PDB file of C-alpha atoms in Angstrom:
ATOM      1  CA  MET Y 854      -9.222  -2.066  -5.395  1.00 37.00           C
ATOM      2  CA  ILE Y 855     -10.657  -5.237  -3.878  1.00 38.00           C
ATOM      3  CA  PHE Y 856     -10.462  -5.462  -0.113  1.00 41.00           C
ATOM      4  CA  ALA Y 857     -10.899  -8.590   1.966  1.00 43.00           C
ATOM      5  CA  PRO Y 858     -12.591  -8.590   5.390  1.00 41.00           C
ATOM      6  CA  ASP Y 859     -11.633  -5.479   7.297  1.00 41.00           C
ATOM      7  CA  LEU Y 860      -8.539  -5.670   9.446  1.00 40.00           C
ATOM      8  CA  ALA Y 861     -10.166  -3.587  12.157  1.00 41.00           C
ATOM      9  CA  LEU Y 862     -13.425  -2.139  13.316  1.00 39.00           C
ATOM     10  CA  GLU Y 863     -15.144   0.493  11.239  1.00 43.00           C
ATOM     11  CA  PRO Y 864     -13.870   4.018  11.948  1.00 45.00           C
ATOM     12  CA  ASN Y 865     -15.937   6.149  14.268  1.00 47.00           C
ATOM     13  CA  ALA Y 866     -18.656   8.172  12.656  1.00 46.00           C
ATOM     14  CA  CYS Y 867     -17.741  11.212  14.761  1.00 55.00           C
ATOM     15  CA  VAL Y 868     -14.308  12.575  13.888  1.00 60.00           C
ATOM     16  CA  SER Y 869     -12.582  15.371  15.796  1.00 70.00           C
ATOM     17  CA  PRO Y 870     -11.611  18.516  13.836  1.00 77.00           C
ATOM     18  CA  ARG Y 871      -7.917  17.650  14.131  1.00 76.00           C
ATOM     19  CA  ARG Y 872      -8.443  14.117  12.855  1.00 78.00           C
ATOM     20  CA  GLY Y 873     -10.753  15.461  10.176  1.00 82.00           C
ATOM     21  CA  ALA Y 874      -8.026  17.819   8.980  1.00 85.00           C
ATOM     22  CA  LEU Y 875      -5.541  14.947   8.886  1.00 83.00           C
ATOM     23  CA  ARG Y 876      -7.953  12.801   6.880  1.00 87.00           C
ATOM     24  CA  PHE Y 877      -8.516  15.640   4.435  1.00 89.00           C
ATOM     25  CA  ALA Y 878      -4.764  16.271   4.072  1.00 89.00           C
ATOM     26  CA  GLU Y 879      -4.027  12.602   3.342  1.00 89.00           C
ATOM     27  CA  GLU Y 880      -6.791  12.328   0.778  1.00 91.00           C
ATOM     28  CA  ALA Y 881      -5.805  15.647  -0.798  1.00 91.00           C
ATOM     29  CA  LEU Y 882      -2.184  14.504  -1.132  1.00 91.00           C
ATOM     30  CA  VAL Y 883      -3.042  11.272  -2.902  1.00 90.00           C
ATOM     31  CA  ALA Y 884      -5.532  13.110  -5.132  1.00 90.00           C
ATOM     32  CA  LEU Y 885      -2.874  15.703  -5.973  1.00 92.00           C
ATOM     33  CA  ALA Y 886      -0.334  12.985  -6.770  1.00 90.00           C
ATOM     34  CA  LEU Y 887      -2.779  11.272  -9.137  1.00 90.00           C
ATOM     35  CA  ALA Y 888      -3.757  14.588 -10.740  1.00 91.00           C
ATOM     36  CA  VAL Y 889      -0.134  15.462 -11.474  1.00 91.00           C
ATOM     37  CA  MET Y 890       0.455  11.933 -12.804  1.00 90.00           C
ATOM     38  CA  VAL Y 891      -2.342  12.552 -15.296  1.00 89.00           C
ATOM     39  CA  ALA Y 892      -1.502  16.175 -16.112  1.00 90.00           C
ATOM     40  CA  LEU Y 893       2.215  15.765 -16.813  1.00 89.00           C
ATOM     41  CA  PRO Y 894       1.926  13.166 -19.608  1.00 87.00           C
ATOM     42  CA  LEU Y 895      -0.933  15.146 -21.167  1.00 88.00           C
ATOM     43  CA  ALA Y 896       1.169  18.301 -21.065  1.00 89.00           C
ATOM     44  CA  GLU Y 897       4.054  16.351 -22.566  1.00 88.00           C
ATOM     45  CA  ILE Y 898       1.855  15.228 -25.482  1.00 88.00           C
ATOM     46  CA  VAL Y 899       0.635  18.765 -26.185  1.00 90.00           C
ATOM     47  CA  LEU Y 900       4.065  20.376 -25.873  1.00 88.00           C
ATOM     48  CA  ARG Y 901       5.808  17.816 -28.079  1.00 87.00           C
ATOM     49  CA  THR Y 902       3.055  17.987 -30.700  1.00 86.00           C
ATOM     50  CA  PHE Y 903       2.786  21.763 -31.026  1.00 87.00           C
ATOM     51  CA  PHE Y 904       6.032  23.165 -29.606  1.00 84.00           C
ATOM     52  CA  ARG Y 905       8.546  20.355 -30.212  1.00 81.00           C
ATOM     53  CA  SER Y 906       9.581  20.400 -26.555  1.00 80.00           C
ATOM     54  CA  GLY Y 907       8.599  18.666 -23.338  1.00 75.00           C
ATOM     55  CA  VAL Y 908       8.643  18.921 -19.565  1.00 77.00           C
ATOM     56  CA  ALA Y 909      12.038  18.112 -18.118  1.00 77.00           C
ATOM     57  CA  GLY Y 910      12.067  15.046 -15.878  1.00 79.00           C
ATOM     58  CA  THR Y 911       8.460  14.012 -16.570  1.00 85.00           C
ATOM     59  CA  ASP Y 912       9.211  10.289 -16.461  1.00 86.00           C
ATOM     60  CA  SER Y 913      11.091  10.491 -13.167  1.00 87.00           C
ATOM     61  CA  ILE Y 914       8.407  12.683 -11.560  1.00 89.00           C
ATOM     62  CA  VAL Y 915       5.560  10.373 -12.595  1.00 90.00           C
ATOM     63  CA  GLN Y 916       7.452   7.280 -11.416  1.00 90.00           C
ATOM     64  CA  HIS Y 917       8.144   8.789  -8.003  1.00 91.00           C
ATOM     65  CA  LEU Y 918       4.570  10.032  -7.683  1.00 92.00           C
ATOM     66  CA  THR Y 919       3.578   6.368  -8.071  1.00 92.00           C
ATOM     67  CA  LEU Y 920       5.627   5.673  -4.948  1.00 93.00           C
ATOM     68  CA  VAL Y 921       3.971   8.566  -3.118  1.00 93.00           C
ATOM     69  CA  ALA Y 922       0.452   7.560  -4.165  1.00 92.00           C
ATOM     70  CA  GLY Y 923       1.085   3.931  -3.244  1.00 91.00           C
ATOM     71  CA  MET Y 924       2.412   4.673   0.232  1.00 94.00           C
ATOM     72  CA  ILE Y 925      -0.319   7.191   1.034  1.00 93.00           C
ATOM     73  CA  GLY Y 926      -2.880   4.729  -0.292  1.00 92.00           C
ATOM     74  CA  GLY Y 927      -1.506   2.140   2.113  1.00 93.00           C
ATOM     75  CA  THR Y 928      -1.881   4.520   5.047  1.00 94.00           C
ATOM     76  CA  LEU Y 929      -5.457   5.313   3.988  1.00 94.00           C
ATOM     77  CA  ALA Y 930      -6.279   1.608   3.780  1.00 93.00           C
ATOM     78  CA  ALA Y 931      -4.794   1.091   7.250  1.00 94.00           C
ATOM     79  CA  ARG Y 932      -6.760   4.076   8.566  1.00 92.00           C
ATOM     80  CA  ASP Y 933     -10.066   2.680   7.303  1.00 91.00           C
ATOM     81  CA  GLY Y 934      -9.320  -0.931   8.254  1.00 90.00           C
ATOM     82  CA  ARG Y 935      -9.219  -2.024   4.611  1.00 90.00           C
ATOM     83  CA  LEU Y 936      -5.767  -3.555   4.249  1.00 91.00           C
ATOM     84  CA  LEU Y 937      -6.118  -6.607   2.034  1.00 90.00           C
ATOM     85  CA  ALA Y 938      -6.344  -9.881   3.966  1.00 90.00           C
ATOM     86  CA  LEU Y 939      -7.188 -13.279   2.493  1.00 85.00           C
ATOM     87  CA  SER Y 940      -8.191 -15.251   5.579  1.00 88.00           C
ATOM     88  CA  THR Y 941     -11.844 -15.658   6.544  1.00 88.00           C
ATOM     89  CA  VAL Y 942     -11.038 -17.225   9.911  1.00 92.00           C
ATOM     90  CA  PRO Y 943     -11.623 -13.981  11.903  1.00 91.00           C
ATOM     91  CA  ALA Y 944     -15.240 -13.943  10.702  1.00 89.00           C
ATOM     92  CA  LEU Y 945     -15.753 -17.359  12.307  1.00 91.00           C
ATOM     93  CA  LEU Y 946     -14.454 -16.311  15.727  1.00 92.00           C
ATOM     94  CA  HIS Y 947     -16.490 -14.596  18.426  1.00 91.00           C
ATOM     95  CA  GLY Y 948     -16.027 -13.129  21.867  1.00 90.00           C
ATOM     96  CA  ALA Y 949     -12.706 -13.644  23.622  1.00 92.00           C
ATOM     97  CA  TRP Y 950     -11.369 -15.776  20.762  1.00 92.00           C
ATOM     98  CA  ALA Y 951     -11.969 -12.986  18.255  1.00 93.00           C
ATOM     99  CA  ARG Y 952     -10.283 -10.420  20.518  1.00 93.00           C
ATOM    100  CA  ALA Y 953      -7.299 -12.703  21.097  1.00 94.00           C
ATOM    101  CA  ALA Y 954      -6.943 -13.355  17.358  1.00 94.00           C
ATOM    102  CA  ARG Y 955      -7.086  -9.633  16.617  1.00 94.00           C
ATOM    103  CA  VAL Y 956      -4.462  -8.818  19.251  1.00 95.00           C
ATOM    104  CA  PHE Y 957      -2.124 -11.541  17.968  1.00 96.00           C
ATOM    105  CA  SER Y 958      -2.465 -10.718  14.261  1.00 95.00           C
ATOM    106  CA  HIS Y 959      -2.137  -6.993  14.923  1.00 96.00           C
ATOM    107  CA  THR Y 960       0.939  -7.564  17.073  1.00 96.00           C
ATOM    108  CA  ILE Y 961       2.702  -9.344  14.204  1.00 96.00           C
ATOM    109  CA  ALA Y 962       1.445  -6.737  11.712  1.00 96.00           C
ATOM    110  CA  ALA Y 963       2.651  -3.837  13.873  1.00 96.00           C
ATOM    111  CA  ALA Y 964       6.049  -5.502  14.384  1.00 96.00           C
ATOM    112  CA  VAL Y 965       6.520  -6.077  10.643  1.00 96.00           C
ATOM    113  CA  ALA Y 966       5.442  -2.518   9.760  1.00 96.00           C
ATOM    114  CA  ALA Y 967       7.725  -1.103  12.471  1.00 96.00           C
ATOM    115  CA  ALA Y 968      10.630  -3.197  11.166  1.00 96.00           C
ATOM    116  CA  LEU Y 969       9.979  -1.862   7.652  1.00 96.00           C
ATOM    117  CA  THR Y 970      10.012   1.646   9.109  1.00 96.00           C
ATOM    118  CA  LEU Y 971      13.410   1.122  10.720  1.00 96.00           C
ATOM    119  CA  VAL Y 972      15.052  -0.409   7.646  1.00 95.00           C
ATOM    120  CA  SER Y 973      13.517   2.328   5.452  1.00 95.00           C
ATOM    121  CA  ILE Y 974      15.113   4.937   7.707  1.00 95.00           C
ATOM    122  CA  GLU Y 975      18.478   3.237   7.125  1.00 94.00           C
ATOM    123  CA  PHE Y 976      17.847   3.281   3.369  1.00 93.00           C
ATOM    124  CA  VAL Y 977      16.980   6.992   3.336  1.00 94.00           C
ATOM    125  CA  ALA Y 978      20.002   7.802   5.531  1.00 92.00           C
ATOM    126  CA  VAL Y 979      22.281   6.173   2.958  1.00 90.00           C
ATOM    127  CA  GLU Y 980      20.532   7.876   0.042  1.00 89.00           C
ATOM    128  CA  ARG Y 981      20.889  11.232   1.779  1.00 88.00           C
ATOM    129  CA  THR Y 982      24.631  11.102   1.138  1.00 87.00           C
ATOM    130  CA  SER Y 983      24.105  10.798  -2.627  1.00 83.00           C
ATOM    131  CA  THR Y 984      23.677  13.651  -5.095  1.00 79.00           C
ATOM    132  CA  HIS Y 985      20.701  12.189  -6.961  1.00 81.00           C
ATOM    133  CA  ALA Y 986      17.759  14.513  -7.501  1.00 81.00           C
ATOM    134  CA  VAL Y 987      14.212  14.172  -8.816  1.00 77.00           C
ATOM    135  CA  LEU Y 988      14.271  17.748 -10.070  1.00 73.00           C
ATOM    136  CA  ALA Y 989      16.852  20.476  -9.848  1.00 68.00           C
ATOM    137  CA  GLY Y 990      17.057  21.474  -6.197  1.00 76.00           C
ATOM    138  CA  VAL Y 991      14.876  18.577  -4.947  1.00 83.00           C
ATOM    139  CA  PRO Y 992      17.074  15.754  -3.587  1.00 88.00           C
ATOM    140  CA  LEU Y 993      15.841  12.241  -4.200  1.00 89.00           C
ATOM    141  CA  TRP Y 994      15.915  11.336  -0.509  1.00 90.00           C
ATOM    142  CA  ILE Y 995      13.200  13.916   0.197  1.00 92.00           C
ATOM    143  CA  VAL Y 996      10.753  11.874  -1.904  1.00 91.00           C
ATOM    144  CA  GLN Y 997      12.059   8.614  -0.447  1.00 93.00           C
ATOM    145  CA  LEU Y 998      11.062   9.820   3.022  1.00 94.00           C
ATOM    146  CA  VAL Y 999       7.558   8.690   2.129  1.00 94.00           C
ATOM    147  CA  LEU Y1000       8.732   5.113   2.756  1.00 95.00           C
ATOM    148  CA  PRO Y1001       9.522   5.358   6.498  1.00 96.00           C
ATOM    149  CA  ILE Y1002       6.714   7.859   7.077  1.00 96.00           C
ATOM    150  CA  GLY Y1003       4.188   5.620   5.342  1.00 95.00           C
ATOM    151  CA  PHE Y1004       5.275   2.452   7.116  1.00 96.00           C
ATOM    152  CA  ALA Y1005       5.303   4.268  10.465  1.00 96.00           C
ATOM    153  CA  ALA Y1006       1.752   5.499   9.867  1.00 95.00           C
ATOM    154  CA  ILE Y1007       0.624   1.981   8.967  1.00 96.00           C
ATOM    155  CA  ALA Y1008       2.310   0.552  12.079  1.00 96.00           C
ATOM    156  CA  GLY Y1009       0.669   3.180  14.301  1.00 96.00           C
ATOM    157  CA  ARG Y1010      -2.775   2.620  12.857  1.00 95.00           C
ATOM    158  CA  VAL Y1011      -2.520  -1.151  13.036  1.00 95.00           C
ATOM    159  CA  TRP Y1012      -1.454  -0.800  16.674  1.00 96.00           C
ATOM    160  CA  TRP Y1013      -4.354   1.538  17.471  1.00 95.00           C
ATOM    161  CA  GLN Y1014      -6.907  -0.798  15.901  1.00 93.00           C
ATOM    162  CA  ALA Y1015      -5.545  -3.855  17.730  1.00 93.00           C
ATOM    163  CA  ALA Y1016      -7.901  -3.403  20.672  1.00 92.00           C
ATOM    164  CA  ASP Y1017     -10.746  -1.233  21.891  1.00 91.00           C
ATOM    165  CA  GLY Y1018      -9.000  -0.161  25.102  1.00 91.00           C
ATOM    166  CA  TRP Y1019      -5.594   0.960  26.280  1.00 93.00           C
ATOM    167  CA  ARG Y1020      -4.833  -2.301  28.058  1.00 93.00           C
ATOM    168  CA  GLY Y1021      -4.920  -4.243  24.807  1.00 93.00           C
ATOM    169  CA  ARG Y1022      -3.009  -1.559  22.932  1.00 95.00           C
ATOM    170  CA  LEU Y1023      -0.265  -1.490  25.556  1.00 96.00           C
ATOM    171  CA  LEU Y1024      -0.039  -5.273  25.345  1.00 95.00           C
ATOM    172  CA  VAL Y1025       0.352  -5.090  21.554  1.00 96.00           C
ATOM    173  CA  ALA Y1026       2.961  -2.310  21.816  1.00 96.00           C
ATOM    174  CA  ALA Y1027       4.994  -4.255  24.378  1.00 96.00           C
ATOM    175  CA  SER Y1028       4.743  -7.498  22.404  1.00 96.00           C
ATOM    176  CA  ALA Y1029       5.671  -5.876  19.083  1.00 96.00           C
ATOM    177  CA  GLY Y1030       8.567  -4.062  20.746  1.00 96.00           C
ATOM    178  CA  GLY Y1031       9.716  -7.351  22.273  1.00 96.00           C
ATOM    179  CA  LEU Y1032       9.677  -9.016  18.857  1.00 95.00           C
ATOM    180  CA  LEU Y1033      11.771  -6.205  17.374  1.00 95.00           C
ATOM    181  CA  ALA Y1034      14.240  -6.412  20.256  1.00 95.00           C
ATOM    182  CA  LEU Y1035      14.413 -10.191  19.855  1.00 93.00           C
ATOM    183  CA  GLY Y1036      15.233  -9.778  16.195  1.00 92.00           C
ATOM    184  CA  ALA Y1037      17.870  -7.109  16.819  1.00 91.00           C
ATOM    185  CA  TRP Y1038      19.535  -8.835  19.799  1.00 92.00           C
ATOM    186  CA  PRO Y1039      18.687 -12.557  19.646  1.00 90.00           C
ATOM    187  CA  PRO Y1040      19.588 -14.311  22.914  1.00 89.00           C
ATOM    188  CA  VAL Y1041      20.319 -17.572  21.066  1.00 86.00           C
ATOM    189  CA  ALA Y1042      21.422 -18.560  17.585  1.00 87.00           C
ATOM    190  CA  VAL Y1043      19.267 -17.013  14.883  1.00 88.00           C
ATOM    191  CA  GLU Y1044      18.802 -20.421  13.241  1.00 87.00           C
ATOM    192  CA  SER Y1045      16.876 -21.674  16.271  1.00 90.00           C
ATOM    193  CA  LEU Y1046      14.441 -18.727  16.086  1.00 92.00           C
ATOM    194  CA  VAL Y1047      13.662 -18.826  12.384  1.00 92.00           C
ATOM    195  CA  TRP Y1048      11.117 -21.653  12.431  1.00 93.00           C
ATOM    196  CA  PRO Y1049       9.144 -20.295  15.416  1.00 93.00           C
ATOM    197  CA  ALA Y1050       9.084 -16.949  13.620  1.00 94.00           C
ATOM    198  CA  TRP Y1051       7.721 -18.604  10.458  1.00 95.00           C
ATOM    199  CA  ILE Y1052       5.027 -20.347  12.485  1.00 96.00           C
ATOM    200  CA  ALA Y1053       4.015 -17.085  14.171  1.00 95.00           C
ATOM    201  CA  LEU Y1054       3.877 -15.296  10.813  1.00 95.00           C
ATOM    202  CA  GLY Y1055       1.748 -18.047   9.277  1.00 95.00           C
ATOM    203  CA  ALA Y1056      -0.607 -18.041  12.260  1.00 95.00           C
ATOM    204  CA  ALA Y1057      -0.983 -14.270  11.998  1.00 95.00           C
ATOM    205  CA  ALA Y1058      -1.860 -14.563   8.299  1.00 94.00           C
ATOM    206  CA  VAL Y1059      -4.491 -17.195   9.100  1.00 95.00           C
ATOM    207  CA  LEU Y1060      -5.929 -15.013  11.865  1.00 94.00           C
ATOM    208  CA  GLY Y1061      -6.388 -12.009   9.581  1.00 92.00           C
ATOM    209  CA  ALA Y1062      -3.057 -10.197   9.206  1.00 94.00           C
ATOM    210  CA  PRO Y1063      -2.881  -8.253   5.910  1.00 94.00           C
ATOM    211  CA  VAL Y1064      -1.226  -9.783   2.858  1.00 94.00           C
ATOM    212  CA  PHE Y1065       1.585  -7.224   2.913  1.00 92.00           C
ATOM    213  CA  VAL Y1066       2.486  -8.411   6.422  1.00 94.00           C
ATOM    214  CA  ALA Y1067       2.841 -12.005   5.220  1.00 94.00           C
ATOM    215  CA  LEU Y1068       4.928 -11.013   2.189  1.00 94.00           C
ATOM    216  CA  ALA Y1069       7.096  -8.420   3.921  1.00 94.00           C
ATOM    217  CA  GLY Y1070       7.446 -10.614   6.994  1.00 95.00           C
ATOM    218  CA  ALA Y1071       8.612 -13.498   4.819  1.00 95.00           C
ATOM    219  CA  GLY Y1072      11.204 -11.235   3.206  1.00 94.00           C
ATOM    220  CA  LEU Y1073      12.412 -10.001   6.577  1.00 94.00           C
ATOM    221  CA  LEU Y1074      12.710 -13.552   7.898  1.00 94.00           C
ATOM    222  CA  LEU Y1075      14.601 -14.776   4.836  1.00 93.00           C
ATOM    223  CA  PHE Y1076      17.125 -11.951   5.033  1.00 92.00           C
ATOM    224  CA  TRP Y1077      17.382 -12.128   8.820  1.00 92.00           C
ATOM    225  CA  GLY Y1078      17.812 -15.895   8.851  1.00 90.00           C
ATOM    226  CA  HIS Y1079      20.699 -15.719   6.382  1.00 88.00           C
ATOM    227  CA  GLY Y1080      22.407 -12.776   8.088  1.00 87.00           C
ATOM    228  CA  LEU Y1081      21.786 -10.402   5.171  1.00 88.00           C
ATOM    229  CA  PRO Y1082      21.180  -6.657   5.660  1.00 89.00           C
ATOM    230  CA  LEU Y1083      17.469  -5.944   5.976  1.00 90.00           C
ATOM    231  CA  SER Y1084      17.923  -2.540   4.323  1.00 87.00           C
ATOM    232  CA  ALA Y1085      17.970  -4.428   1.006  1.00 89.00           C
ATOM    233  CA  LEU Y1086      14.184  -4.772   1.314  1.00 91.00           C
ATOM    234  CA  PRO Y1087      13.314  -1.058   0.989  1.00 91.00           C
ATOM    235  CA  VAL Y1088      15.936  -0.770  -1.762  1.00 91.00           C
ATOM    236  CA  GLU Y1089      14.159  -3.466  -3.774  1.00 90.00           C
ATOM    237  CA  HIS Y1090      10.754  -2.031  -2.884  1.00 90.00           C
ATOM    238  CA  TYR Y1091      11.824   1.373  -4.162  1.00 91.00           C
ATOM    239  CA  ARG Y1092      13.335  -0.090  -7.337  1.00 90.00           C
ATOM    240  CA  LEU Y1093      10.168  -1.994  -8.192  1.00 89.00           C
ATOM    241  CA  VAL Y1094       7.747   0.851  -7.461  1.00 89.00           C
ATOM    242  CA  VAL Y1095       9.595   3.426  -9.597  1.00 89.00           C
ATOM    243  CA  ASN Y1096       9.667   1.023 -12.537  1.00 87.00           C
ATOM    244  CA  PRO Y1097       8.706   2.944 -15.727  1.00 86.00           C
ATOM    245  CA  THR Y1098       5.748   0.636 -16.443  1.00 86.00           C
ATOM    246  CA  LEU Y1099       4.186   0.732 -12.971  1.00 86.00           C
ATOM    247  CA  PRO Y1100       2.451   4.169 -13.256  1.00 86.00           C
ATOM    248  CA  SER Y1101       0.029   2.547 -15.688  1.00 85.00           C
ATOM    249  CA  ILE Y1102      -1.590   0.660 -12.769  1.00 85.00           C
ATOM    250  CA  PRO Y1103      -2.858   3.643 -10.705  1.00 84.00           C
ATOM    251  CA  LEU Y1104      -3.733   5.546 -13.893  1.00 85.00           C
ATOM    252  CA  PHE Y1105      -5.668   2.558 -15.244  1.00 84.00           C
ATOM    253  CA  THR Y1106      -7.464   2.273 -11.902  1.00 83.00           C
ATOM    254  CA  LEU Y1107      -8.254   5.997 -11.962  1.00 83.00           C
ATOM    255  CA  ALA Y1108      -9.674   5.708 -15.489  1.00 83.00           C
ATOM    256  CA  GLY Y1109     -11.864   2.817 -14.367  1.00 81.00           C
ATOM    257  CA  TYR Y1110     -13.077   4.883 -11.419  1.00 83.00           C
ATOM    258  CA  PHE Y1111     -14.072   7.735 -13.737  1.00 84.00           C
ATOM    259  CA  LEU Y1112     -15.910   5.325 -16.051  1.00 81.00           C
ATOM    260  CA  ALA Y1113     -17.757   3.703 -13.162  1.00 81.00           C
ATOM    261  CA  GLU Y1114     -18.717   6.948 -11.409  1.00 85.00           C
ATOM    262  CA  GLY Y1115     -19.847   8.580 -14.643  1.00 85.00           C
ATOM    263  CA  GLY Y1116     -21.964   5.598 -15.695  1.00 83.00           C
ATOM    264  CA  SER Y1117     -20.000   5.100 -18.915  1.00 82.00           C
ATOM    265  CA  SER Y1118     -19.316   1.448 -18.208  1.00 78.00           C
ATOM    266  CA  ARG Y1119     -23.026   0.696 -17.840  1.00 83.00           C
ATOM    267  CA  ARG Y1120     -23.852   2.503 -21.084  1.00 86.00           C
ATOM    268  CA  LEU Y1121     -21.054   0.694 -22.951  1.00 83.00           C
ATOM    269  CA  ILE Y1122     -22.369  -2.667 -21.781  1.00 83.00           C
ATOM    270  CA  ASP Y1123     -25.859  -1.695 -22.961  1.00 84.00           C
ATOM    271  CA  LEU Y1124     -24.410  -0.608 -26.318  1.00 85.00           C
ATOM    272  CA  PHE Y1125     -22.575  -3.862 -26.990  1.00 83.00           C
ATOM    273  CA  GLN Y1126     -25.557  -5.839 -25.703  1.00 83.00           C
ATOM    274  CA  ALA Y1127     -27.746  -4.031 -28.248  1.00 86.00           C
ATOM    275  CA  PHE Y1128     -25.293  -4.870 -31.031  1.00 82.00           C
ATOM    276  CA  SER Y1129     -24.907  -8.576 -30.297  1.00 82.00           C
ATOM    277  CA  GLY Y1130     -27.481  -9.582 -27.688  1.00 75.00           C
ATOM    278  CA  HIS Y1131     -30.070 -10.720 -30.217  1.00 78.00           C
ATOM    279  CA  VAL Y1132     -27.815 -13.343 -31.873  1.00 80.00           C
ATOM    280  CA  ARG Y1133     -26.976 -16.822 -30.568  1.00 84.00           C
ATOM    281  CA  GLY Y1134     -24.291 -16.495 -27.916  1.00 83.00           C
ATOM    282  CA  GLY Y1135     -24.832 -12.733 -27.860  1.00 83.00           C
ATOM    283  CA  PRO Y1136     -24.101 -12.184 -24.147  1.00 83.00           C
ATOM    284  CA  ALA Y1137     -20.709 -13.903 -24.517  1.00 86.00           C
ATOM    285  CA  VAL Y1138     -19.917 -11.778 -27.576  1.00 85.00           C
ATOM    286  CA  ALA Y1139     -20.951  -8.621 -25.692  1.00 84.00           C
ATOM    287  CA  VAL Y1140     -18.678  -9.548 -22.784  1.00 84.00           C
ATOM    288  CA  ALA Y1141     -15.750 -10.122 -25.162  1.00 86.00           C
ATOM    289  CA  LEU Y1142     -16.331  -6.764 -26.879  1.00 84.00           C
ATOM    290  CA  VAL Y1143     -16.637  -4.883 -23.587  1.00 82.00           C
ATOM    291  CA  CYS Y1144     -13.459  -6.477 -22.224  1.00 82.00           C
ATOM    292  CA  ALA Y1145     -11.618  -5.670 -25.469  1.00 84.00           C
ATOM    293  CA  PHE Y1146     -12.717  -2.041 -25.202  1.00 81.00           C
ATOM    294  CA  PHE Y1147     -11.705  -1.650 -21.562  1.00 76.00           C
ATOM    295  CA  THR Y1148      -8.367  -3.374 -22.186  1.00 74.00           C
ATOM    296  CA  ALA Y1149      -7.627  -0.966 -25.031  1.00 69.00           C
TER     297      ALA Y1149
END
């Protein structure tokens, strides 16, 4: 993954045992999800080749593990201050201006993440009444709980990183809560609040709010401004993430990580460079061959 300038300060070097256990549990869960995503298709290949049978529900399990890995990955990025942001403006600010920009952008980010938490709870509550299951005896809504839990964790971590002291954090909590209350019970016509909300969202993006805040905030504003149910957002999010083709992205990333950590990528580049580096335009040919290999 490529991360833009950190959303928050670097995490403390000294971690309490309780926080250390939480960090280990989160990282173990995402590692387990990725391991099962790799193991199940491999087991399916072996079983179908030699025993003419497969693992029941493999496709559905792998697709929903993509959702789990993605949400936990988002909470890990929020924990380490590595949520993707495109703006470089925060790096240009110093002193009180930098603190004010961080408080403002984190307020909007916390409000958007909290709103996603609330609408995800509504989505899971509706799904709980259905009879859909991932596996026999495992209702689908159990897996879908990762949506509100993940968004709540992101909201909490964004709020915590908004300031270095409790005064700033309380200000962010009160401001984000006020924004949520304003959206739920607008004192005036919604149409008159939409443009100020767009301006605030754009300013937050410029001041360093993560990309997901800008995208999700835009979706929330579009639905809210037209009087549409906001619970449609987690429904669409869920539908897109469990798409049958999407598991290829984390698995492709995992394969690249193995190649990089094992040094295979460096050796492959040296190999293709040895084959074509001595001819005219050799480096370009080597790059094309390496890219063709990695794409395959």
